[in-house]
């Protein structure tokens, strides 16, 4: 029996290997704010999402240790049973305040949040419309609704409008979901325009602030900032107290916040519904107390020092200026190389030079769009950024330019 299973696994792996798509987990030890150890070598990481280096912050570690001593290692059960330790309420109040929302609900992870929230709000009769480059767990959540899933071209508000014009009338409810900062491209969603279209078609809008909380909009994340003045909107889009025009703002505590966990900020009634209906909330154990305490400490730090929160974007902008790329809009800068093998080689070259810049390949990004994904953190040194840019320019980008005519000549 198990022979056929092993044979299946081996065949599948061999096929992936052939396309340079086999993945392996490489042991990586964090040595400090930006340094890691991999394959026995110290590297400066430009691949962590720990944008504010808070996973390594002394006061935040201390908060986690203290809560662990006080409440124990694990929550012991789902929040619905006995796992709702006292720190949850404090964290949720903080998140709601930061986002200008009436209420918040904390989940085990961002992935659990998206795969729980979306099917709790939309069902088989409804439609969900998702930006093509949104995170995989948004698509996973949309599929769990059992309803109609439509995908609009990346940041193409015209296309979103067309989809809603064609299909909105067939469904009692419509939900639009997008990353606010795109995880593999680093660009921003046009939240204001999307909110206009949502209002026009009586659709609900949800943003995923995984890569914007803590590092965009003075630390508050996007979805609450730079919105044009509201047009008249109907129904749900008007509700939600002071939280502006995006009634559903989810995010993660696993990136700039430095720990782990997901959340939704919304109106009190929506949060009450989520707490009653969301399967990933109550069929999964509550976050450990130490993790919740760390998130509280991290949010306090971000609130008290917005200049610090601005550093990752400043560093990313310095990098794009050095390479003549379009100015960074977030701490994520993609260097799209196209081919998976070429991207792996480029990543190995940087590793030899003391930098960790992980190659991102399909299916995480579309076919032919493999890339180096460079992420910047507050603690990166300017001289390291300059050296990284120089190596990428001379040995990866210009090396490819020099190769291209040869390839044509020999074709
Ligand atoms: C990382 C990420 C998630 C998942 O969050 P986790 O807390 O790591 O599970 C969700 N959405 C986006 C856009 C992400 O980048």
Short mmCIF file of C-alpha atoms and ligand atoms in Angstrom, two decimals:
data_model
loop_
_atom_site.label_atom_id
_atom_site.label_comp_id
_atom_site.label_asym_id
_atom_site.label_seq_id
_atom_site.Cartn_x
_atom_site.Cartn_y
_atom_site.Cartn_z
CA UNK A 1 0.00 0.00 0.00
CA UNK A 2 2.57 2.52 1.14
CA UNK A 3 4.79 1.52 -1.85
CA UNK A 4 2.34 3.15 -4.23
CA UNK A 5 2.19 6.22 -2.02
CA UNK A 6 5.98 6.56 -1.95
CA UNK A 7 6.13 5.97 -5.69
CA UNK A 8 3.56 8.72 -6.22
CA UNK A 9 5.57 11.13 -4.05
CA UNK A 10 8.85 10.32 -5.78
CA UNK A 11 7.39 10.71 -9.28
CA UNK A 12 5.80 13.99 -8.38
CA UNK A 13 9.03 15.31 -6.84
CA UNK A 14 11.09 14.25 -9.85
CA UNK A 15 8.76 16.13 -12.19
CA UNK A 16 9.02 19.27 -10.04
CA UNK A 17 12.78 18.91 -9.80
CA UNK A 18 13.03 18.86 -13.58
CA UNK A 19 11.28 22.24 -13.76
CA UNK A 20 13.46 23.70 -10.98
CA UNK A 21 10.36 23.86 -8.80
CA UNK A 22 11.30 21.41 -6.09
CA UNK A 23 11.48 23.20 -2.74
CA UNK A 24 13.51 22.35 0.30
CA UNK A 25 13.44 23.78 3.78
CA UNK A 26 16.87 25.15 4.61
CA UNK A 27 17.80 25.49 8.26
CA UNK A 28 18.24 29.18 9.00
CA UNK A 29 19.28 30.51 12.37
CA UNK A 30 18.55 34.12 13.19
CA UNK A 31 21.63 35.64 14.81
CA UNK A 32 20.33 39.15 15.41
CA UNK A 33 18.27 41.89 13.79
CA UNK A 34 19.55 41.27 10.23
CA UNK A 35 22.07 38.45 10.44
CA UNK A 36 21.28 34.78 9.87
CA UNK A 37 23.30 31.57 9.67
CA UNK A 38 22.69 29.23 6.75
CA UNK A 39 24.74 26.26 5.56
CA UNK A 40 27.28 27.21 8.23
CA UNK A 41 27.70 30.73 6.88
CA UNK A 42 26.79 34.12 8.39
CA UNK A 43 24.66 36.11 5.97
CA UNK A 44 22.95 39.49 5.99
CA UNK A 45 19.32 38.69 5.35
CA UNK A 46 17.33 40.69 2.84
CA UNK A 47 14.57 38.10 2.93
CA UNK A 48 12.95 38.42 6.36
CA UNK A 49 9.55 40.06 6.74
CA UNK A 50 10.63 41.18 10.20
CA UNK A 51 10.66 44.76 8.86
CA UNK A 52 11.18 46.43 12.23
CA UNK A 53 13.45 43.68 13.59
CA UNK A 54 11.02 43.28 16.47
CA UNK A 55 11.33 39.48 16.59
CA UNK A 56 14.79 40.11 18.05
CA UNK A 57 13.92 43.10 20.24
CA UNK A 58 14.97 42.77 23.87
CA UNK A 59 11.91 44.40 25.47
CA UNK A 60 9.53 42.39 23.28
CA UNK A 61 11.27 39.12 24.06
CA UNK A 62 11.05 40.04 27.74
CA UNK A 63 7.29 40.66 27.42
CA UNK A 64 6.88 37.19 25.86
CA UNK A 65 8.91 35.54 28.61
CA UNK A 66 6.98 37.33 31.35
CA UNK A 67 3.60 36.31 29.92
CA UNK A 68 4.82 32.74 29.45
CA UNK A 69 5.86 32.61 33.11
CA UNK A 70 2.54 34.05 34.21
CA UNK A 71 0.07 32.18 31.96
CA UNK A 72 2.01 29.19 30.59
CA UNK A 73 3.34 28.14 27.22
CA UNK A 74 0.14 27.40 25.37
CA UNK A 75 -3.45 28.62 25.49
CA UNK A 76 -4.65 25.11 26.30
CA UNK A 77 -7.74 25.21 24.10
CA UNK A 78 -9.59 27.16 21.47
CA UNK A 79 -10.56 30.70 22.49
CA UNK A 80 -14.17 29.54 22.47
CA UNK A 81 -13.46 26.98 25.19
CA UNK A 82 -10.81 27.97 27.76
CA UNK A 83 -8.06 29.45 25.59
CA UNK A 84 -9.21 33.08 25.77
CA UNK A 85 -6.56 34.27 28.23
CA UNK A 86 -6.72 37.89 29.45
CA UNK A 87 -4.12 39.27 27.01
CA UNK A 88 -6.40 38.82 23.98
CA UNK A 89 -8.73 41.65 25.00
CA UNK A 90 -5.81 44.02 25.48
CA UNK A 91 -4.34 43.19 22.07
CA UNK A 92 -7.70 43.46 20.32
CA UNK A 93 -8.38 46.86 21.89
CA UNK A 94 -4.96 48.06 20.70
CA UNK A 95 -5.46 46.83 17.14
CA UNK A 96 -8.92 48.38 16.91
CA UNK A 97 -7.60 51.71 18.16
CA UNK A 98 -4.66 51.68 15.75
CA UNK A 99 -6.99 51.01 12.81
CA UNK A 100 -9.74 53.34 13.95
CA UNK A 101 -12.16 50.40 14.05
CA UNK A 102 -14.85 49.59 16.58
CA UNK A 103 -13.50 46.14 17.31
CA UNK A 104 -10.93 43.50 16.42
CA UNK A 105 -10.57 39.75 16.55
CA UNK A 106 -7.23 37.94 16.80
CA UNK A 107 -6.63 34.62 14.99
CA UNK A 108 -3.93 31.97 15.10
CA UNK A 109 -2.29 33.28 11.92
CA UNK A 110 -2.92 35.42 8.88
CA UNK A 111 -3.62 32.30 6.87
CA UNK A 112 -6.21 31.17 9.40
CA UNK A 113 -7.74 34.65 9.40
CA UNK A 114 -8.28 34.78 5.65
CA UNK A 115 -9.50 31.20 5.37
CA UNK A 116 -11.94 31.85 8.21
CA UNK A 117 -13.20 35.40 7.66
CA UNK A 118 -14.04 35.11 3.96
CA UNK A 119 -16.26 32.00 4.19
CA UNK A 120 -17.87 33.36 7.37
CA UNK A 121 -19.11 36.40 5.42
CA UNK A 122 -19.76 35.00 1.94
CA UNK A 123 -21.51 31.74 1.02
CA UNK A 124 -22.54 29.65 -1.96
CA UNK A 125 -24.89 32.28 -3.38
CA UNK A 126 -22.37 35.10 -3.11
CA UNK A 127 -19.48 36.38 -5.19
CA UNK A 128 -15.91 37.12 -4.14
CA UNK A 129 -13.69 39.24 -6.38
CA UNK A 130 -9.96 39.06 -5.78
CA UNK A 131 -6.94 40.90 -7.22
CA UNK A 132 -4.93 38.38 -9.25
CA UNK A 133 -1.73 38.93 -7.25
CA UNK A 134 -3.33 38.61 -3.83
CA UNK A 135 -1.91 36.17 -1.30
CA UNK A 136 -2.62 32.44 -1.70
CA UNK A 137 -4.66 32.29 1.52
CA UNK A 138 -7.15 34.86 0.17
CA UNK A 139 -7.83 32.53 -2.75
CA UNK A 140 -8.05 29.60 -0.35
CA UNK A 141 -10.63 31.50 1.71
CA UNK A 142 -12.60 32.51 -1.37
CA UNK A 143 -12.78 28.88 -2.55
CA UNK A 144 -14.09 27.79 0.85
CA UNK A 145 -17.16 30.00 0.37
CA UNK A 146 -18.37 27.61 -2.35
CA UNK A 147 -19.64 30.70 -4.18
CA UNK A 148 -18.49 32.42 -7.37
CA UNK A 149 -14.82 33.43 -7.43
CA UNK A 150 -13.81 36.13 -9.88
CA UNK A 151 -10.27 37.41 -10.36
CA UNK A 152 -9.53 40.93 -11.54
CA UNK A 153 -6.31 41.93 -13.27
CA UNK A 154 -3.73 43.29 -10.89
CA UNK A 155 -4.67 46.78 -9.67
CA UNK A 156 -7.02 47.13 -12.66
CA UNK A 157 -10.01 48.95 -11.21
CA UNK A 158 -11.66 49.10 -14.64
CA UNK A 159 -11.63 45.32 -14.83
CA UNK A 160 -13.06 45.04 -11.33
CA UNK A 161 -15.88 47.41 -12.35
CA UNK A 162 -16.61 45.29 -15.44
CA UNK A 163 -16.82 42.09 -13.41
CA UNK A 164 -19.18 43.67 -10.89
CA UNK A 165 -21.32 45.25 -13.63
CA UNK A 166 -21.67 41.84 -15.31
CA UNK A 167 -22.28 39.64 -12.26
CA UNK A 168 -23.20 41.65 -9.18
CA UNK A 169 -26.95 41.40 -9.81
CA UNK A 170 -26.78 37.57 -9.73
CA UNK A 171 -25.66 37.49 -6.11
CA UNK A 172 -27.11 38.77 -2.83
CA UNK A 173 -23.66 39.75 -1.56
CA UNK A 174 -20.31 40.64 -3.12
CA UNK A 175 -16.95 40.83 -1.38
CA UNK A 176 -13.84 42.45 -2.88
CA UNK A 177 -10.52 41.31 -1.39
CA UNK A 178 -7.03 42.58 -2.07
CA UNK A 179 -3.59 42.78 -0.49
CA UNK A 180 -2.97 46.42 0.40
CA UNK A 181 0.79 45.96 -0.15
CA UNK A 182 1.40 43.07 -2.56
CA UNK A 183 3.62 40.50 -0.92
CA UNK A 184 5.74 39.55 -3.93
CA UNK A 185 5.70 42.88 -5.81
CA UNK A 186 5.76 45.47 -3.05
CA UNK A 187 3.34 47.80 -4.85
CA UNK A 188 0.21 49.28 -3.25
CA UNK A 189 -3.42 48.63 -4.09
CA UNK A 190 -5.42 51.74 -5.13
CA UNK A 191 -7.57 51.46 -2.01
CA UNK A 192 -9.51 54.70 -2.53
CA UNK A 193 -10.54 53.80 -6.08
CA UNK A 194 -11.39 50.25 -5.07
CA UNK A 195 -13.55 51.61 -2.26
CA UNK A 196 -15.38 53.86 -4.77
CA UNK A 197 -16.16 50.84 -6.97
CA UNK A 198 -17.22 48.80 -3.95
CA UNK A 199 -19.63 51.57 -2.97
CA UNK A 200 -20.96 51.89 -6.51
CA UNK A 201 -21.82 48.18 -6.67
CA UNK A 202 -22.85 47.70 -3.06
CA UNK A 203 -19.93 45.35 -2.45
CA UNK A 204 -18.00 44.90 0.80
CA UNK A 205 -14.32 45.55 0.75
CA UNK A 206 -11.58 43.72 2.62
CA UNK A 207 -7.88 44.55 2.65
CA UNK A 208 -5.01 42.35 3.74
CA UNK A 209 -2.49 44.57 5.53
CA UNK A 210 0.09 41.80 6.11
CA UNK A 211 2.90 43.88 4.62
CA UNK A 212 1.66 47.34 5.51
CA UNK A 213 0.88 47.21 9.23
CA UNK A 214 3.81 48.73 11.07
CA UNK A 215 5.62 50.03 7.99
CA UNK A 216 3.21 52.03 5.81
CA UNK A 217 1.07 55.00 6.80
CA UNK A 218 3.03 55.89 9.93
CA UNK A 219 2.80 52.33 11.19
CA UNK A 220 -0.98 52.08 10.92
CA UNK A 221 -0.82 50.19 7.64
CA UNK A 222 -2.74 51.14 4.53
CA UNK A 223 -6.46 50.91 4.07
CA UNK A 224 -6.93 53.84 6.40
CA UNK A 225 -4.68 56.34 4.65
CA UNK A 226 -4.74 58.42 1.48
CA UNK A 227 -8.37 57.82 0.76
CA UNK A 228 -10.14 60.36 -1.42
CA UNK A 229 -13.25 61.89 0.10
CA UNK A 230 -16.05 59.35 0.14
CA UNK A 231 -18.73 59.36 -2.50
CA UNK A 232 -22.17 58.39 -1.31
CA UNK A 233 -21.97 54.76 -0.49
CA UNK A 234 -24.65 52.28 0.29
CA UNK A 235 -25.14 49.67 2.95
CA UNK A 236 -22.18 48.14 4.60
CA UNK A 237 -19.55 50.52 3.28
CA UNK A 238 -21.10 53.29 5.35
CA UNK A 239 -21.08 51.31 8.55
CA UNK A 240 -18.12 50.60 10.74
CA UNK A 241 -17.69 53.71 12.80
CA UNK A 242 -14.53 55.72 12.32
CA UNK A 243 -12.64 53.20 10.27
CA UNK A 244 -13.02 54.92 6.95
CA UNK A 245 -14.06 53.19 3.82
CA UNK A 246 -12.65 49.71 4.18
CA UNK A 247 -15.01 47.91 6.56
CA UNK A 248 -12.89 44.74 6.76
CA UNK A 249 -9.20 45.21 7.51
CA UNK A 250 -7.27 42.04 8.19
CA UNK A 251 -3.57 41.66 8.76
CA UNK A 252 -0.93 39.58 10.41
CA UNK A 253 1.19 39.85 13.53
CA UNK A 254 3.87 37.72 11.85
CA UNK A 255 5.64 40.36 9.79
CA UNK A 256 6.48 43.86 11.07
CA UNK A 257 4.97 42.97 14.46
CA UNK A 258 7.67 40.32 14.72
CA UNK A 259 5.66 37.46 16.24
CA UNK A 260 2.77 35.37 15.04
CA UNK A 261 -0.98 35.62 14.59
CA UNK A 262 -3.62 37.25 12.42
CA UNK A 263 -6.42 39.73 13.04
CA UNK A 264 -9.50 41.39 11.63
CA UNK A 265 -10.53 44.97 12.45
CA UNK A 266 -14.17 45.77 11.69
CA UNK A 267 -17.38 47.04 13.22
CA UNK A 268 -18.58 45.55 16.50
CA UNK A 269 -21.38 43.65 14.78
CA UNK A 270 -19.08 42.10 12.20
CA UNK A 271 -16.61 41.06 14.89
CA UNK A 272 -19.46 39.56 16.91
CA UNK A 273 -20.54 37.57 13.86
CA UNK A 274 -16.97 36.40 13.23
CA UNK A 275 -16.71 35.25 16.83
CA UNK A 276 -19.89 33.25 16.35
CA UNK A 277 -19.33 31.82 12.88
CA UNK A 278 -15.65 31.66 12.04
CA UNK A 279 -14.45 28.05 11.93
CA UNK A 280 -10.71 28.81 11.91
CA UNK A 281 -11.20 30.82 15.09
CA UNK A 282 -12.90 28.22 17.22
CA UNK A 283 -11.67 24.93 15.77
CA UNK A 284 -8.05 25.96 16.33
CA UNK A 285 -6.20 26.60 19.58
CA UNK A 286 -5.77 30.19 20.75
CA UNK A 287 -2.37 31.84 20.33
CA UNK A 288 0.14 31.25 23.13
CA UNK A 289 0.10 34.00 25.81
CA UNK A 290 3.74 34.92 25.13
CA UNK A 291 2.97 35.58 21.49
CA UNK A 292 0.04 37.81 22.35
CA UNK A 293 2.09 39.74 24.91
CA UNK A 294 4.86 40.23 22.33
CA UNK A 295 2.36 41.70 19.86
CA UNK A 296 1.08 44.14 22.50
CA UNK A 297 4.63 45.27 23.26
CA UNK A 298 5.42 45.61 19.55
CA UNK A 299 2.36 47.76 18.86
CA UNK A 300 3.26 50.00 21.80
CA UNK A 301 6.73 50.46 20.40
CA UNK A 302 5.43 51.29 16.91
CA UNK A 303 2.92 53.80 18.29
CA UNK A 304 5.58 55.53 20.36
CA UNK A 305 8.11 55.84 17.55
CA UNK A 306 6.65 56.47 14.07
CA UNK A 307 10.07 57.60 12.80
CA UNK A 308 11.40 54.11 13.46
CA UNK A 309 8.45 52.60 11.60
CA UNK A 310 9.33 54.74 8.56
CA UNK A 311 12.90 53.35 8.27
CA UNK A 312 12.28 50.19 6.19
CA UNK A 313 10.61 52.18 3.41
CA UNK A 314 13.39 54.80 3.49
CA UNK A 315 15.97 52.02 3.07
CA UNK A 316 14.01 50.42 0.22
CA UNK A 317 13.85 53.80 -1.55
CA UNK A 318 17.61 54.20 -1.23
CA UNK A 319 18.03 50.80 -2.87
CA UNK A 320 15.69 51.50 -5.80
CA UNK A 321 17.44 54.85 -6.35
CA UNK A 322 20.84 53.11 -6.50
CA UNK A 323 19.56 50.67 -9.14
CA UNK A 324 17.49 53.19 -11.10
CA UNK A 325 14.32 51.20 -10.43
CA UNK A 326 10.94 52.85 -9.92
CA UNK A 327 10.77 54.20 -6.38
CA UNK A 328 9.85 51.65 -3.73
CA UNK A 329 6.33 52.01 -2.29
CA UNK A 330 6.91 49.53 0.53
CA UNK A 331 9.85 47.66 2.09
CA UNK A 332 9.52 44.96 -0.61
CA UNK A 333 11.45 45.35 -3.88
CA UNK A 334 11.22 42.63 -6.54
CA UNK A 335 14.00 42.06 -9.06
CA UNK A 336 12.15 40.02 -11.65
CA UNK A 337 14.57 37.76 -13.57
CA UNK A 338 11.95 35.54 -15.23
CA UNK A 339 13.52 32.13 -15.36
CA UNK A 340 13.56 29.95 -12.22
CA UNK A 341 17.06 28.56 -12.83
CA UNK A 342 18.55 31.99 -13.45
CA UNK A 343 16.91 33.28 -10.28
CA UNK A 344 18.29 30.38 -8.23
CA UNK A 345 21.79 31.05 -9.61
CA UNK A 346 21.49 34.75 -8.77
CA UNK A 347 20.42 33.88 -5.24
CA UNK A 348 23.42 31.51 -4.87
CA UNK A 349 25.76 34.22 -6.16
CA UNK A 350 24.48 36.65 -3.53
CA UNK A 351 24.83 33.97 -0.87
CA UNK A 352 28.50 33.56 -1.84
CA UNK A 353 28.83 37.32 -1.31
CA UNK A 354 27.33 37.13 2.17
CA UNK A 355 23.72 38.11 1.41
CA UNK A 356 20.56 36.08 1.81
CA UNK A 357 18.08 37.01 -0.91
CA UNK A 358 15.76 34.08 -1.48
CA UNK A 359 14.63 33.16 -5.01
CA UNK A 360 10.85 33.26 -5.37
CA UNK A 361 9.52 30.91 -8.01
CA UNK A 362 6.19 29.69 -9.39
CA UNK A 363 3.62 28.88 -8.15
CA UNK A 364 4.25 31.64 -5.56
CA UNK A 365 4.61 34.03 -8.52
CA UNK A 366 3.25 33.59 -12.09
CA UNK A 367 5.16 31.41 -14.60
CA UNK A 368 8.07 33.30 -16.15
CA UNK A 369 8.10 35.84 -13.30
CA UNK A 370 10.64 34.25 -10.95
CA UNK A 371 12.41 36.90 -8.94
CA UNK A 372 14.70 37.95 -6.19
CA UNK A 373 12.48 39.46 -3.54
CA UNK A 374 14.50 41.96 -1.53
CA UNK A 375 13.04 43.14 1.77
CA UNK A 376 14.38 45.99 3.86
CA UNK A 377 14.33 46.38 7.60
CA UNK A 378 14.98 49.26 9.96
CA UNK A 379 18.34 47.83 11.00
CA UNK A 380 19.92 47.33 7.57
CA UNK A 381 23.12 49.37 7.23
CA UNK A 382 23.40 51.81 4.34
CA UNK A 383 26.77 50.40 3.28
CA UNK A 384 25.36 46.87 3.07
CA UNK A 385 22.47 48.13 0.95
CA UNK A 386 24.96 49.90 -1.35
CA UNK A 387 27.09 46.77 -1.73
CA UNK A 388 24.05 44.59 -2.42
CA UNK A 389 22.83 47.03 -5.08
CA UNK A 390 26.27 47.12 -6.70
CA UNK A 391 26.51 43.32 -6.94
CA UNK A 392 22.98 43.01 -8.32
CA UNK A 393 23.71 45.72 -10.89
CA UNK A 394 27.09 44.53 -12.12
CA UNK A 395 26.88 40.77 -11.72
CA UNK A 396 23.21 39.94 -12.19
CA UNK A 397 21.46 42.62 -14.25
CA UNK A 398 24.32 43.84 -16.47
CA UNK A 399 25.69 40.30 -16.81
CA UNK A 400 22.33 39.33 -18.31
CA UNK A 401 22.34 42.34 -20.65
CA UNK A 402 25.78 41.34 -21.85
CA UNK A 403 24.63 37.76 -22.44
CA UNK A 404 21.50 38.60 -24.37
CA UNK A 405 23.10 39.70 -27.71
CA UNK A 406 25.25 36.53 -27.72
CA UNK A 407 22.20 34.39 -27.29
CA UNK A 408 20.56 36.13 -30.23
CA UNK A 409 23.64 35.82 -32.40
CA UNK A 410 23.88 32.10 -31.81
CA UNK A 411 20.17 31.52 -32.39
C1 LIG B 1 2.16 36.35 5.04
C2 LIG B 1 0.85 36.72 4.51
C3 LIG B 1 -0.32 36.13 5.01
C4 LIG B 1 -0.28 35.00 5.99
O1 LIG B 1 0.02 35.47 7.25
P1 LIG B 1 0.63 34.47 8.34
O2 LIG B 1 0.41 35.17 9.62
O3 LIG B 1 2.07 34.31 8.00
O4 LIG B 1 -0.12 33.19 8.23
C5 LIG B 1 -1.52 36.59 4.55
N1 LIG B 1 -1.59 37.56 3.62
C6 LIG B 1 -0.49 38.12 3.08
C7 LIG B 1 -0.63 39.19 2.07
C8 LIG B 1 0.77 37.71 3.51
O5 LIG B 1 1.85 38.24 2.97
#
